[in-house]
Amino acid sequence: MRTAPTILHLDMDAFYASAEQAAKPSLRGKAVIVGGLGPRGVVATCSYEARVFGVHSAMPMAQARRLAPNAAYLVPRFGLYREVSEQVMALLRDLSPLVEPLSLDEAFVDLEAGQTAWDAESARLTGVKLRGDIRAVTGLTGSVGLAASKMLAKIASEQAKPDGLVLIEPGTERELLAPMSVRTLPGVGPATGDHLRRAGITTVGEIAEAGEDELVRLLGKAHGVALYAMALAHDVRPVVAERDTKSVSVEDTYDVDIHDRVRVRMEVQRLADRCVGRLRGAHLSGRTIVLKVRRYDFSTLTRSETLRGPTDDPAVVREAAARLLESVDTTGGVRLLGVGVSGLADYTQEDLFAQARTAAAAASAEELEHVEHEETEEAVEEPVPPAERRWHAGHDVRHAEFGHGWVQGSGLGRVTVRFETPGSLPGRVRTFRSDDPLLEVAEPLPLVEGRPGDVGSPAAGGEG
């Protein structure tokens, strides 16, 4: 372990909820809960105001509603979160070539590798400047931990929350760790924590006192040795700049089980297109197409097909996903569908896939004709109605007369919109018919106006 606190851990504060509060003036200082809003939804993130009521991430949304019935409940806007994350990661890369993202809102940085810190004081100044830059660029806050190892830097950022900075001086680590719960250490979850508690070990200091042999006896060699080392503040893991993406996937959970086979096929095609969008956004292609189906009884099936070479062709992915679906029985109903691509590469082989599609079409022409005939008859007997416009709570909209706003709620053929922008005062609320031709889905506005490179500009709005 190094002798200076030059490993930085950044954790954005209540990231999704904070981004929503920054975008919506009327929600600042209020309880905001972001996640799936259906009966099977869970909390992705909640604001600190919501945590006062006992709400936390991964909690079933139904329980969150009981604890905080007056909170604002919003559907995630991952496009916005990714854009803000890219701004933050760019600031981190300015500090060092060694940046290890853990998620959209969390990363390690090796400041020594970037020659931006070499001792405690330079590390602290770098952390202070980073927090100011993040606020200036995104309007959000992040908590920073600085230490001589990744484990300690992460512990420090947890202590710094919200909107703070904590530096752990080398030589003070064991004293700091000793009174902390065993659950503080990486890899100690509820099961391991309970196992240690039954052995009379509840703090990190007691792990160190128990000794390596006792921990190996309790937890096995690999886990016991690693846990003992961490209790002594030994962590030599380096900051790894690139983490290889293993796969790209998307999935949807449905509030009501889908029984109609035609609807299931349509959903799979839609998911395939979304998956390809993410694939292309990452400048990747892939060889293996994966279909995931969770049925009415919670049984989960996966099917995969490996192609002759990597592709990012939406038609190829759609066709492969459709073939995989044919091998799955969905008659009892479907509650979740997912499409993924693995075996990733940074190039494509479109010529091979054109040949593959031709060959597959020739080999199964009779079978496909039979399937298409059945689908045509089904469509004639039971026409699929045009998709109803869906307005997701929290998502951006634009009205031809009133400008930019966000969906506050919808149902019974109506949609309620609050017209405000990140830089405005809290706006007024208006209700429209859900099929109002003057109302349309809009792209999120920048959280901080006037940043160089921002696309578009906020519309005038935010009355009242």
XYZ file of C-alpha atoms in Angstrom:
464
model
C 0.000 0.000 0.000
C 1.312 3.450 -0.893
C 2.406 5.950 1.737
C 0.349 8.948 0.556
C -3.458 9.350 0.291
C -3.403 9.640 -3.511
C -6.264 7.292 -4.394
C -9.521 9.203 -4.761
C -13.000 7.718 -4.649
C -15.872 9.842 -5.977
C -19.498 9.011 -5.236
C -22.167 11.358 -6.584
C -24.780 12.152 -3.936
C -28.176 10.442 -4.525
C -27.308 10.742 -8.202
C -30.565 10.069 -10.070
C -32.707 11.913 -7.531
C -30.298 14.851 -7.363
C -30.312 15.136 -11.163
C -34.114 15.215 -11.114
C -34.140 17.915 -8.430
C -31.650 19.979 -10.438
C -33.838 19.649 -13.526
C -37.114 20.409 -11.728
C -37.090 23.516 -9.506
C -40.384 22.558 -7.847
C -38.765 19.375 -6.424
C -35.736 20.975 -4.796
C -35.708 20.261 -1.084
C -38.551 17.740 -1.511
C -38.690 13.949 -1.165
C -37.972 12.449 -4.610
C -38.004 8.723 -5.370
C -36.783 7.348 -8.712
C -37.503 3.821 -9.909
C -40.036 1.488 -11.463
C -43.528 2.777 -10.690
C -45.460 -0.431 -11.399
C -46.570 -2.885 -8.714
C -43.311 -4.829 -9.144
C -41.078 -1.763 -9.283
C -38.189 -1.077 -6.924
C -36.482 2.127 -5.776
C -33.378 2.944 -7.843
C -32.402 6.071 -5.883
C -34.094 8.458 -3.492
C -33.233 11.937 -2.307
C -31.933 12.576 1.189
C -35.297 14.164 2.025
C -36.965 10.812 1.229
C -34.455 8.840 3.317
C -35.743 10.606 6.408
C -38.911 8.479 6.017
C -36.914 5.241 5.846
C -36.913 4.880 2.065
C -33.760 3.397 0.517
C -32.556 1.962 -2.786
C -33.661 -1.570 -3.766
C -36.793 -1.205 -1.591
C -40.056 -2.352 -3.233
C -41.840 0.707 -4.572
C -45.076 -0.293 -2.854
C -43.306 -0.125 0.523
C -41.767 3.239 -0.358
C -45.234 4.626 -1.147
C -46.471 3.533 2.269
C -43.526 5.216 4.008
C -43.560 8.423 1.942
C -46.971 8.813 0.292
C -46.423 12.489 -0.537
C -43.067 12.093 -2.268
C -42.569 12.698 -5.993
C -42.310 9.337 -7.787
C -40.452 9.475 -11.095
C -39.451 7.051 -13.851
C -35.654 7.067 -14.462
C -34.226 9.107 -17.359
C -31.077 7.111 -18.073
C -30.176 9.204 -21.119
C -29.811 12.274 -18.907
C -27.905 10.378 -16.234
C -25.442 9.016 -18.797
C -24.816 12.516 -20.193
C -24.105 13.921 -16.725
C -21.929 10.899 -15.908
C -19.843 11.511 -19.028
C -19.272 15.110 -17.913
C -18.106 13.921 -14.492
C -15.862 11.178 -15.900
C -14.256 13.724 -18.240
C -13.308 15.814 -15.188
C -11.782 12.729 -13.556
C -9.788 11.892 -16.679
C -8.355 15.408 -16.566
C -6.819 14.424 -13.220
C -5.279 11.099 -14.218
C -5.049 8.504 -16.988
C -6.020 5.886 -14.405
C -9.780 6.261 -13.831
C -11.796 3.170 -12.887
C -15.545 3.771 -13.269
C -17.675 1.478 -11.096
C -21.038 2.811 -12.264
C -22.534 5.989 -13.704
C -22.004 7.816 -10.414
C -18.928 6.241 -8.853
C -15.232 5.892 -9.756
C -11.702 5.491 -8.422
C -8.865 7.782 -9.577
C -5.097 7.272 -9.113
C -3.943 10.849 -8.546
C -0.282 9.849 -8.306
C -0.385 8.412 -11.836
C -1.657 11.762 -13.105
C 0.938 13.678 -11.041
C -1.892 15.746 -9.589
C -1.173 14.702 -5.974
C 1.863 13.347 -4.133
C 1.082 14.031 -0.464
C -1.865 14.713 1.832
C -2.102 18.449 1.165
C -1.935 18.214 -2.633
C -4.503 15.381 -2.540
C -6.864 17.465 -0.412
C -6.564 20.485 -2.712
C -7.226 18.280 -5.740
C -10.348 16.865 -4.066
C -11.637 20.327 -3.175
C -11.135 21.565 -6.730
C -12.817 18.468 -8.198
C -15.931 18.977 -6.089
C -16.122 22.611 -7.199
C -15.682 21.666 -10.857
C -18.429 19.034 -10.635
C -20.845 21.556 -9.169
C -19.960 24.138 -11.819
C -20.317 21.727 -14.748
C -23.318 19.654 -13.639
C -24.986 21.592 -10.825
C -24.732 18.443 -8.664
C -22.665 17.469 -5.636
C -20.301 14.573 -5.107
C -18.574 13.184 -2.033
C -14.827 12.522 -2.171
C -12.723 10.078 -0.187
C -8.925 10.178 -0.241
C -6.680 7.444 1.127
C -3.723 5.217 0.365
C -5.874 2.329 -0.918
C -9.107 1.741 -2.796
C -10.866 0.171 0.185
C -10.061 3.080 2.474
C -10.869 5.718 -0.145
C -14.335 4.220 -0.576
C -14.872 4.120 3.196
C -13.777 7.760 3.361
C -16.268 8.853 0.684
C -19.062 7.102 2.603
C -18.082 9.090 5.685
C -18.043 12.275 3.585
C -21.670 11.943 2.434
C -23.442 14.060 1.563
C -21.411 16.728 -0.246
C -18.180 16.404 1.703
C -14.539 15.369 1.617
C -12.718 13.029 3.990
C -8.996 12.240 3.857
C -7.562 9.302 5.772
C -3.958 9.971 6.743
C -1.585 7.010 6.273
C -0.784 5.453 9.648
C -4.251 6.126 11.098
C -6.101 3.404 9.174
C -6.295 0.641 11.799
C -7.382 3.048 14.522
C -10.101 4.363 12.215
C -11.324 0.916 11.147
C -11.326 -0.768 14.555
C -14.741 0.422 15.869
C -16.499 0.088 12.501
C -19.029 -2.659 11.783
C -17.755 -5.730 9.941
C -20.241 -4.812 7.206
C -17.985 -1.842 6.367
C -15.477 -4.151 4.681
C -15.952 -5.122 1.015
C -17.403 -8.599 0.575
C -19.103 -8.745 3.989
C -22.797 -9.007 3.226
C -25.712 -9.953 5.485
C -24.908 -13.703 5.488
C -21.204 -13.280 6.297
C -22.033 -10.587 8.825
C -24.482 -12.893 10.636
C -21.933 -15.729 10.580
C -19.312 -13.499 12.179
C -21.813 -12.137 14.715
C -22.645 -15.652 15.868
C -18.895 -16.123 16.474
C -18.858 -12.961 18.601
C -17.247 -10.751 15.943
C -19.093 -7.524 15.172
C -16.381 -4.901 14.537
C -13.359 -4.663 12.256
C -11.121 -4.500 15.309
C -12.501 -7.839 16.517
C -11.702 -9.368 13.112
C -8.076 -8.292 13.559
C -8.018 -9.665 17.105
C -9.494 -13.012 16.036
C -6.505 -13.704 13.783
C -6.156 -15.211 10.350
C -6.434 -18.852 11.438
C -9.775 -18.285 13.163
C -11.179 -16.438 10.151
C -10.057 -19.215 7.808
C -11.801 -21.723 10.084
C -15.001 -19.656 10.050
C -15.099 -18.529 6.417
C -12.738 -20.702 4.405
C -9.210 -19.946 3.247
C -9.803 -17.452 0.437
C -12.404 -15.330 2.222
C -10.772 -15.612 5.631
C -7.309 -14.547 4.439
C -8.717 -11.639 2.424
C -10.908 -10.410 5.278
C -8.060 -10.520 7.780
C -5.861 -8.476 5.428
C -8.583 -5.860 4.998
C -9.079 -5.623 8.779
C -5.381 -4.719 8.994
C -5.978 -2.051 6.310
C -3.959 -3.999 3.735
C -5.288 -3.437 0.213
C -2.911 -3.453 -2.751
C -5.505 -3.504 -5.535
C -4.501 -1.071 -8.299
C -6.812 1.389 -10.022
C -7.653 -0.251 -13.360
C -8.317 2.221 -16.147
C -10.349 0.014 -18.488
C -12.934 -2.546 -17.506
C -13.902 -4.723 -20.469
C -17.585 -4.677 -21.268
C -18.780 -8.282 -21.386
C -22.214 -7.677 -22.864
C -24.835 -5.078 -23.763
C -28.451 -5.773 -22.878
C -31.849 -4.225 -22.193
C -34.905 -5.619 -20.454
C -38.377 -4.561 -19.402
C -40.600 -5.770 -16.554
C -44.324 -5.488 -17.256
C -46.923 -4.381 -14.740
C -49.358 -6.965 -16.117
C -48.264 -10.317 -17.537
C -48.333 -10.419 -21.344
C -50.322 -13.356 -22.729
C -50.751 -12.320 -26.353
C -48.052 -14.001 -28.456
C -48.156 -11.226 -31.063
C -47.525 -8.617 -28.348
C -44.612 -10.685 -27.001
C -43.044 -10.789 -30.475
C -43.474 -7.033 -30.851
C -41.846 -6.399 -27.466
C -38.876 -8.596 -28.362
C -38.400 -6.681 -31.611
C -38.557 -3.367 -29.756
C -36.010 -4.560 -27.178
C -33.713 -5.781 -29.943
C -33.745 -2.302 -31.500
C -32.989 -0.673 -28.139
C -30.138 -3.112 -27.529
C -28.602 -2.313 -30.913
C -28.916 1.386 -30.103
C -26.815 0.892 -26.974
C -24.397 -1.324 -28.884
C -23.828 1.338 -31.534
C -23.635 4.052 -28.900
C -20.666 2.178 -27.395
C -19.144 1.656 -30.880
C -19.343 -2.120 -30.437
C -20.696 -5.141 -32.247
C -21.326 -8.680 -31.033
C -21.580 -12.313 -32.084
C -23.952 -13.867 -29.529
C -27.607 -12.849 -29.255
C -29.300 -13.652 -25.933
C -33.019 -13.715 -25.150
C -34.252 -13.629 -21.541
C -37.836 -14.531 -20.620
C -39.282 -14.518 -17.100
C -42.625 -16.282 -17.104
C -45.759 -15.934 -14.989
C -44.425 -18.425 -12.391
C -41.125 -16.482 -11.983
C -39.169 -19.148 -13.859
C -36.509 -17.461 -15.989
C -35.339 -18.905 -19.298
C -32.417 -17.755 -21.442
C -31.751 -18.739 -25.020
C -28.726 -17.740 -27.095
C -27.508 -17.989 -30.664
C -23.930 -17.367 -31.777
C -23.535 -15.869 -35.235
C -20.618 -16.308 -37.614
C -19.165 -12.909 -36.851
C -19.883 -9.682 -34.962
C -22.653 -7.348 -36.088
C -24.501 -4.210 -35.067
C -27.208 -4.657 -37.724
C -30.637 -4.221 -36.081
C -32.263 -6.546 -38.632
C -29.825 -9.350 -37.770
C -30.385 -8.951 -34.030
C -34.169 -8.782 -34.462
C -34.218 -11.939 -36.584
C -32.004 -13.865 -34.173
C -34.118 -12.790 -31.176
C -37.288 -13.816 -33.006
C -35.828 -17.263 -33.745
C -34.891 -17.687 -30.081
C -38.397 -16.712 -28.991
C -39.894 -19.524 -31.064
C -38.259 -22.057 -28.713
C -39.887 -20.568 -25.588
C -43.381 -21.400 -24.356
C -45.072 -18.174 -23.254
C -48.671 -19.386 -23.075
C -48.932 -18.863 -19.305
C -47.881 -15.230 -19.543
C -44.652 -13.220 -19.523
C -43.619 -10.712 -16.865
C -40.118 -9.808 -18.108
C -38.357 -9.817 -21.485
C -34.763 -8.983 -22.297
C -32.466 -8.971 -25.319
C -28.678 -8.862 -25.064
C -25.567 -9.146 -27.204
C -22.265 -10.621 -26.002
C -19.041 -11.714 -27.630
C -18.308 -8.042 -28.226
C -15.889 -6.551 -30.759
C -15.168 -3.127 -32.207
C -15.801 -4.144 -35.824
C -18.602 -5.735 -37.882
C -18.917 -8.380 -40.603
C -22.032 -7.320 -42.429
C -21.217 -9.327 -45.619
C -21.229 -12.580 -43.655
C -24.584 -11.761 -42.154
C -26.159 -10.929 -45.461
C -25.151 -14.416 -46.603
C -26.343 -15.939 -43.343
C -29.758 -14.328 -43.682
C -30.095 -15.566 -47.271
C -29.115 -19.090 -46.297
C -31.419 -19.151 -43.291
C -34.303 -17.863 -45.379
C -33.760 -20.550 -48.011
C -33.380 -23.338 -45.444
C -36.609 -22.566 -43.595
C -38.798 -20.938 -46.250
C -41.638 -23.387 -45.765
C -41.638 -23.034 -41.985
C -41.491 -19.230 -42.164
C -44.333 -19.173 -44.667
C -46.446 -21.234 -42.273
C -45.643 -18.938 -39.336
C -46.337 -15.796 -41.377
C -49.637 -17.249 -42.569
C -50.713 -17.952 -38.996
C -49.704 -14.458 -37.893
C -51.595 -12.863 -40.789
C -54.769 -14.758 -39.966
C -54.445 -13.826 -36.299
C -53.961 -10.178 -37.200
C -57.031 -10.194 -39.454
C -59.214 -11.731 -36.761
C -57.862 -9.602 -33.900
C -56.278 -6.382 -35.202
C -53.627 -4.921 -32.948
C -54.756 -1.403 -31.955
C -52.324 1.479 -32.431
C -50.061 1.975 -29.445
C -51.480 4.471 -26.962
C -49.233 7.412 -26.164
C -47.600 6.770 -22.804
C -46.499 9.618 -20.593
C -43.920 8.581 -17.993
C -43.833 10.501 -14.723
C -40.823 12.814 -14.653
C -40.023 12.626 -18.356
C -39.587 15.700 -20.530
C -42.272 17.077 -22.822
C -42.785 20.169 -24.934
C -46.065 21.929 -25.634
C -46.396 24.123 -28.703
C -47.919 26.933 -26.632
C -46.446 26.556 -23.137
C -42.923 25.336 -23.894
C -40.805 22.808 -22.005
C -42.071 20.864 -19.004
C -42.207 17.450 -17.393
C -44.928 14.901 -16.764
C -46.266 15.115 -13.228
C -48.786 12.324 -13.729
C -51.106 10.664 -16.230
C -54.146 8.411 -16.435
C -57.790 8.258 -17.466
C -56.961 9.899 -20.769
C -55.299 12.915 -19.162
C -51.698 14.027 -18.617
C -50.604 16.658 -16.107
C -47.520 18.703 -16.932
C -45.499 21.163 -14.869
C -43.867 23.783 -17.095
C -40.427 24.661 -15.765
C -36.764 24.337 -16.727
C -33.551 23.838 -14.708
C -32.888 27.579 -14.618
C -36.422 28.791 -13.959
C -38.573 29.303 -10.902
C -41.049 26.529 -9.980
C -43.563 26.406 -12.822
C -47.300 26.172 -13.219
C -49.204 22.946 -13.714
C -51.627 22.290 -16.567
C -53.628 19.240 -17.577
C -54.218 18.097 -21.171
C -55.830 15.228 -22.991
C -53.272 12.446 -23.389
C -53.661 12.639 -27.175
C -53.240 16.431 -27.363
C -51.482 17.023 -30.717
C -49.654 20.070 -29.331
C -47.879 17.954 -26.693
C -44.845 15.849 -27.579
C -41.988 13.998 -25.945
C -38.850 16.146 -25.599
C -35.152 15.682 -24.874
C -33.823 16.622 -21.419
C -32.366 20.116 -21.045
C -28.830 20.683 -19.691
C -28.825 20.933 -15.899
C -26.468 23.924 -16.123
C -27.340 26.450 -18.813
C -24.853 27.910 -21.209
C -22.170 25.220 -20.939
C -19.877 25.130 -24.003
C -21.044 22.385 -26.328
C -24.563 22.182 -24.939
C -27.029 21.262 -27.642
C -30.130 23.438 -27.724
C -31.214 25.941 -25.148
C -34.017 25.946 -22.604
C -37.268 27.387 -23.774
C -38.743 30.285 -21.936
C -41.043 28.948 -19.261
C -41.443 28.353 -15.593
C -44.275 30.689 -14.898
C -45.082 31.632 -11.363
